[in-house]
Coordinates of C-alpha atoms in Angstrom, one line a residue:
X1 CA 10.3 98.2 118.5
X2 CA 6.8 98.5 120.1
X3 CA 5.2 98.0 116.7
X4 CA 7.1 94.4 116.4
X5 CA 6.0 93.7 119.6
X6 CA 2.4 94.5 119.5
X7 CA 2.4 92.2 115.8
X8 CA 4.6 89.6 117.4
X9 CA 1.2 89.5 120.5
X10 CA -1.4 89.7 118.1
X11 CA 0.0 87.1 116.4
X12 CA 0.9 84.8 118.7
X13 CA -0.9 81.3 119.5
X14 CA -0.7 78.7 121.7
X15 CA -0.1 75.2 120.8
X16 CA -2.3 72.7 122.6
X17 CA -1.3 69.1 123.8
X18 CA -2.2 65.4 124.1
X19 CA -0.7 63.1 126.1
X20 CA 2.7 63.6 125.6
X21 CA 5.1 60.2 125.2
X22 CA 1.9 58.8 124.1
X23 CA 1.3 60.5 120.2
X24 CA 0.9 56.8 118.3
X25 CA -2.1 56.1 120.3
X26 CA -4.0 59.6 120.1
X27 CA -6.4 57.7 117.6
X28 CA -7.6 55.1 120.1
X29 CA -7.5 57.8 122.6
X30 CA -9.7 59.8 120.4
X31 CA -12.0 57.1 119.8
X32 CA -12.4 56.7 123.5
X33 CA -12.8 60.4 124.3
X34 CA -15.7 60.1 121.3
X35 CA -17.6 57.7 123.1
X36 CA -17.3 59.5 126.4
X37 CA -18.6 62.6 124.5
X38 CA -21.7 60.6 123.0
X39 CA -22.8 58.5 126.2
X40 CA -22.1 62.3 128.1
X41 CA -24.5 64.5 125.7
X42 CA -26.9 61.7 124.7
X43 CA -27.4 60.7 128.6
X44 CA -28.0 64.2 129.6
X45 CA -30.1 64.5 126.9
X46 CA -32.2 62.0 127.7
X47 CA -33.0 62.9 131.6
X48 CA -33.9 66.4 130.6
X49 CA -35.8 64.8 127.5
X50 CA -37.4 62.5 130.4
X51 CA -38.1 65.5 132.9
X52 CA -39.9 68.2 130.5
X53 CA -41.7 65.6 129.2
X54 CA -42.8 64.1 132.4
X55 CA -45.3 66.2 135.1
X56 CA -44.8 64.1 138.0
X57 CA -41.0 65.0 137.8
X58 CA -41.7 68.5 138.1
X59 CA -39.9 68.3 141.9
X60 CA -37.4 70.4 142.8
X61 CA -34.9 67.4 142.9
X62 CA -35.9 66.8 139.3
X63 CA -35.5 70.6 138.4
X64 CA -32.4 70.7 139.8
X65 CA -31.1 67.6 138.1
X66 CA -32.1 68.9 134.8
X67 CA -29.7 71.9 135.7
X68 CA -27.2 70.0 136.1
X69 CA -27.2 68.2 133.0
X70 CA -27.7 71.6 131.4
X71 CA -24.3 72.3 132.6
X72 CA -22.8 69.3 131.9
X73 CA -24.0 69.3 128.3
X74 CA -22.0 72.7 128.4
X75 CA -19.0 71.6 129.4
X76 CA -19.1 69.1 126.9
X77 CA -19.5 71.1 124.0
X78 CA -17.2 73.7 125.9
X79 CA -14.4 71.7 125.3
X80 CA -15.3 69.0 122.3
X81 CA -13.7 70.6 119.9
X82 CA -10.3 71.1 120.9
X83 CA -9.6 68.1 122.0
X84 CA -11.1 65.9 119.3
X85 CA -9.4 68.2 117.2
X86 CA -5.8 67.3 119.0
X87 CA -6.4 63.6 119.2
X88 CA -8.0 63.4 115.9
X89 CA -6.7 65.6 113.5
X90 CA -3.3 66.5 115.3
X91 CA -4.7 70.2 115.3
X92 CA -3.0 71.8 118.2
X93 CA -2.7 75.7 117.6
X94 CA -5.6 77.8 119.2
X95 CA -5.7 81.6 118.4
X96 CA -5.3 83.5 121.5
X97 CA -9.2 84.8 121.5
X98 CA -10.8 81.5 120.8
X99 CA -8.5 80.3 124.3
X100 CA -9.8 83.3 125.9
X101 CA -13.0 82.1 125.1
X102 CA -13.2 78.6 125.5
X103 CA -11.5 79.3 129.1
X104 CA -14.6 81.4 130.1
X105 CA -16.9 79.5 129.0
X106 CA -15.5 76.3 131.1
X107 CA -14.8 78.3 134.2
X108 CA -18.0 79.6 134.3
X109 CA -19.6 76.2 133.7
X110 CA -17.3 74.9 136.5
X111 CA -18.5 77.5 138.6
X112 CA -22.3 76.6 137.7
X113 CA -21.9 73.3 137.9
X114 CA -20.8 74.2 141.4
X115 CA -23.7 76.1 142.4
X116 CA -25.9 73.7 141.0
X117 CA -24.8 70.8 143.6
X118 CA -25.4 73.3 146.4
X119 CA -28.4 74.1 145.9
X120 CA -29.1 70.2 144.8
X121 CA -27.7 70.0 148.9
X122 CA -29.6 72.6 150.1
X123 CA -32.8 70.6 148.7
X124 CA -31.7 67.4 149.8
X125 CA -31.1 69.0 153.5
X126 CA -35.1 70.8 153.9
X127 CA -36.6 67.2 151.8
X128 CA -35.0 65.5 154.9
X129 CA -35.5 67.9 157.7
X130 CA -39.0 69.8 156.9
X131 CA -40.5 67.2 154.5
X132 CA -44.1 68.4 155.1
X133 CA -43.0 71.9 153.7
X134 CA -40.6 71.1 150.8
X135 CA -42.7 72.2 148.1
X136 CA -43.7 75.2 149.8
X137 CA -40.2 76.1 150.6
X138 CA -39.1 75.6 147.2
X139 CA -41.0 76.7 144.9
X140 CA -40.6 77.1 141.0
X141 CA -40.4 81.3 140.9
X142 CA -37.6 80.7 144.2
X143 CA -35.7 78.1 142.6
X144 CA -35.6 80.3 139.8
X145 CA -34.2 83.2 141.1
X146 CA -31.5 81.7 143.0
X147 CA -30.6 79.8 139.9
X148 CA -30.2 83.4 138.2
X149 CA -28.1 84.9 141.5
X150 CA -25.9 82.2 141.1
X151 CA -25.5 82.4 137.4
X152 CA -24.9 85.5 137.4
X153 CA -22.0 84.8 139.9
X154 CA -20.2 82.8 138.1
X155 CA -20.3 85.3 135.2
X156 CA -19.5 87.8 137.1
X157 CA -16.3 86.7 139.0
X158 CA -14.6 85.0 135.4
X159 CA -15.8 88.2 133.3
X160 CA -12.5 90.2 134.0
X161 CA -9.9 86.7 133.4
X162 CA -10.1 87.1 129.3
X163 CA -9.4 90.8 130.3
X164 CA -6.8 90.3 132.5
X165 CA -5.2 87.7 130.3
X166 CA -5.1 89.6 126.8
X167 CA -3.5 92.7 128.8
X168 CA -0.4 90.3 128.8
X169 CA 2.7 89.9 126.1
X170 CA 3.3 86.3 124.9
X171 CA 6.8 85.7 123.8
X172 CA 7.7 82.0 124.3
X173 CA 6.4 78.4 123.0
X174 CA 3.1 79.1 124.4
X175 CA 2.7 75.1 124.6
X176 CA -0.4 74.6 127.5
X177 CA -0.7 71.8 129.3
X178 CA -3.7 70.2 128.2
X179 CA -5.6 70.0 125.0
X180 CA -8.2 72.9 126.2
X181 CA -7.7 76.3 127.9
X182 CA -7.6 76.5 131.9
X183 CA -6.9 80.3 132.9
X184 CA -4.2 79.0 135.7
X185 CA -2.4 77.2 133.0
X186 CA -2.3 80.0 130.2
X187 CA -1.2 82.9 132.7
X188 CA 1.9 80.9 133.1
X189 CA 3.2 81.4 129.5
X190 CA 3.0 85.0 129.7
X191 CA 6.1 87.5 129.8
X192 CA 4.8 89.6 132.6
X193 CA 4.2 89.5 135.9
X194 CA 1.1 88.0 137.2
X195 CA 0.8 88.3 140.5
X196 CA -2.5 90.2 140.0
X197 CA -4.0 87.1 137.8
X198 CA -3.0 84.7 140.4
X199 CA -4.5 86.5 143.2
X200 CA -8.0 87.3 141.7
X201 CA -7.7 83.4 140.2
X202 CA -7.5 82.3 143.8
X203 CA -9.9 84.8 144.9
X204 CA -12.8 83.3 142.4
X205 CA -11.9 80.2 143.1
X206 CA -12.1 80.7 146.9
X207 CA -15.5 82.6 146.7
X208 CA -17.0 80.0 144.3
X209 CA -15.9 76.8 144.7
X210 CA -14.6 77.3 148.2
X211 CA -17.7 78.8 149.9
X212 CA -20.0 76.5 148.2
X213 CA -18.2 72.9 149.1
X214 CA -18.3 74.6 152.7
X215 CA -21.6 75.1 152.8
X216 CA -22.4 71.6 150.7
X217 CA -20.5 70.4 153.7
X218 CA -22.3 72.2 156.8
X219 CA -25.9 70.9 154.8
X220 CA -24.5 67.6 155.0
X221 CA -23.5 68.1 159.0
X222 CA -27.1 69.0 159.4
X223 CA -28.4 66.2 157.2
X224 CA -26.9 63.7 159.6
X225 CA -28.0 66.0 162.7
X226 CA -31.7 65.5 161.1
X227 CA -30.9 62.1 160.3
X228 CA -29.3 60.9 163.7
X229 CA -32.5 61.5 165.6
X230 CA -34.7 59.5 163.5
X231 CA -35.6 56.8 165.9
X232 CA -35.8 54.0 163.1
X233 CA -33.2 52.7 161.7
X234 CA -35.0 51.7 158.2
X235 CA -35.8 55.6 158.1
X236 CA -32.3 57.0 159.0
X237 CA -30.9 54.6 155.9
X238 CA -33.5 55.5 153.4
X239 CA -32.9 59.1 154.0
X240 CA -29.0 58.8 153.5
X241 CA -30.5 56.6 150.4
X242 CA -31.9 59.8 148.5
X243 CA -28.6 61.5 149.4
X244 CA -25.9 58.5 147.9
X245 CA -26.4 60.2 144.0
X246 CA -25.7 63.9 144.9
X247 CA -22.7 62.8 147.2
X248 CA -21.4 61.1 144.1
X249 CA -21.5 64.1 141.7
X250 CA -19.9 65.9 144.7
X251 CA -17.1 64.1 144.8
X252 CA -16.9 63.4 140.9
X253 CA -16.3 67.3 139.9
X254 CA -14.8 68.7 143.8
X255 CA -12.1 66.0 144.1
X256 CA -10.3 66.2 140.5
X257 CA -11.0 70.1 140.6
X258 CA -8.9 70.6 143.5
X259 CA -6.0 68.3 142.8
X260 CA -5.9 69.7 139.5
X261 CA -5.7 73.4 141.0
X262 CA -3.1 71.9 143.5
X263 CA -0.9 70.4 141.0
X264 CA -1.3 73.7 138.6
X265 CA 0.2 75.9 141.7
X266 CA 2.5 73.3 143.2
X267 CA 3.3 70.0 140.5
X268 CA 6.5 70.2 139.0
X269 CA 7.8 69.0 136.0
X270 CA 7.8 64.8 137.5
X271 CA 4.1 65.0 138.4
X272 CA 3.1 66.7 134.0
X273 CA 1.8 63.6 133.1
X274 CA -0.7 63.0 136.2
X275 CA -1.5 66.9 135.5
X276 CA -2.4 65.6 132.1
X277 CA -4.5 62.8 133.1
X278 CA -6.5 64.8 135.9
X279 CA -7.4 67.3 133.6
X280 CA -8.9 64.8 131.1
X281 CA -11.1 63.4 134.5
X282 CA -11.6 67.0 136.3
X283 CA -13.9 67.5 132.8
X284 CA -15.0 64.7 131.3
X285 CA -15.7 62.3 134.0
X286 CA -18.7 63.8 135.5
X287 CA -20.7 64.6 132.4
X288 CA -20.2 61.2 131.9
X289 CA -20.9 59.2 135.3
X290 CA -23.6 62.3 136.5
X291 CA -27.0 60.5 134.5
X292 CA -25.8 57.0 134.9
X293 CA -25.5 58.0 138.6
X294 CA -28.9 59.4 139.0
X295 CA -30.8 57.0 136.3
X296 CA -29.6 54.4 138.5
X297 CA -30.4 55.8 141.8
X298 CA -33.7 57.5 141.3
X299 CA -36.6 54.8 140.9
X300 CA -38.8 57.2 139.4
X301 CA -36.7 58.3 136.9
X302 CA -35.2 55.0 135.8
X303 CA -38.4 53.6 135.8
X304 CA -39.6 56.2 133.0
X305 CA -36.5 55.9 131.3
X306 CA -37.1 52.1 131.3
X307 CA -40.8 53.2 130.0
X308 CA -39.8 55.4 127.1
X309 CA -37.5 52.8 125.7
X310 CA -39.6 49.8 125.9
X311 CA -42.4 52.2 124.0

């Protein structure tokens, strides 16, 4: 009986959705979801093209942008496959190792991406508040190695989820709910109990995501401290100015991250659909809107943008 069981795991796989009630348009879907993935890659591409390429955009803000469209680029690539492959080619079945695997690799770039825009806060806050000493503060060897710490976080926290996951028996449809592979969504198809996955998911997501919005938050309570006793007016705005992009991208990847979590733990069956929907925003939304965000907002960097193509 154990032997059956142990081929009927090793076998099993889980079967991947669209957007259910919607199958005869998944090709116009996929042709949307196409040009989201082009614009997403290609725009990222270009700023970090822009920034290597350029010396007077070897800032900290600059670095730190280039970061993030490091990790966006990842996510993209992260999750390309599968879901062209649903929408496209109506190939829905995922081995249980390749869903182990794509499900690191995005909740580590979520995590990343995470501690990217704090630290993109935390230089925003001393550019505002010690301007005279921002270069000094932040230098390139510094930047680097809280980069790494923070990294290495986010590796470090997911590491054990794959683990944790292929420890369990899988006997039913195994259908997820999206067209990827989100650890709070595969745990649920499992025939075991998994209180322990919930807990440490809740855990990583609390000393991740959690801590860093709270501090994103407290550098932003300081920001307007700083701000607030700036006796011009025209100064006060055109600080908040330089702060209107990162505030965007906050609220791009925080905001569908934690309804999505919410509606993992707490939707019910009524509320599948908007799951559905969120998930598709939660990761490919801010790839997407992230450089049109900055290219607009930053002069210097639209303005070489501007520059390289006219050339």
């Amino acid at each position: 009986m154990s032997s059956a069981n142990d081929t009927k795991f090793n076998s099993a796989v889980f079967h991947l959705i669209g957007i259910p009630g919607h199958e005869d348009v998944h090709l116009w879907i996929a042709l949307i979801f196409c040009l989201m993935y082009v614009i997403s890659i290609v725009g990222n591409s270009v700023i970090l093209l822009i920034i290597k390429t350029d010396p007077s955009l070897h800032e900290p803000m600059y670095i730190f942008l280039s970061m993030l469209a490091v990790t966006d680029i990842g996510m993209s690539l992260a999750t390309m496959p599968t879901i062209l492959g649903t929408f496209l080619f109506n190939s829905k079945d995922i081995s249980l190792d390749a869903c182990f695997a794509q499900l690191f690799f995005i909740h580590v770039l979520a995590k990343t991406e995470s501690s990217v825009l704090l630290l993109m806060a935390f230089d925003r806050f001393i550019a505002i508040s010690n301007p005279l000493r921002y270069t000094s503060i932040l230098t390139l060897p510094r930047i680097a190695k809280v980069w790494l710490v923070l990294l290495l976080r986010g590796v470090a926290v997911i590491f054990p989820l794959p683990f944790l996951l292929k420890r369990f028996r899988y006997c039913r449809d195994n259908v997820l709910s999206h067209s990827y592979c989100l650890h709070q969504d595969v745990m649920k198809m499992a025939c075991s109990d998994i209180t322990v996955n919930s807990i440490y998911g809740m855990f990583t997501t609390l000393f991740t995501l959690g801590l860093d919005s709270l501090l994103i938050f407290l550098s932003y309570v300081m920001i307007l401290k700083t701000v607030l006793s700036v006796a011009s007016r025209a100064e006060c705005l055109r600080a908040l100015n330089t702060c209107v992009s990162h505030l965007c991208a906050v609220l791009l990847f925080y905001i569908p991250d934690i309804g999505l979590a919410v509606v993992h733990r707490f939707g019910n069956s009524s509320s599948h659909l908007f799951q559905v929907l969120l998930g598709y925003v939660y990761l490919l939304v801010p790839p997407l809107v992230n450089p049109i965000v900055y290219s607009v907002k930053s002069k210097h960097l639209r303005a070489r943008i501007i520059r390289s193509f006219s050339k």
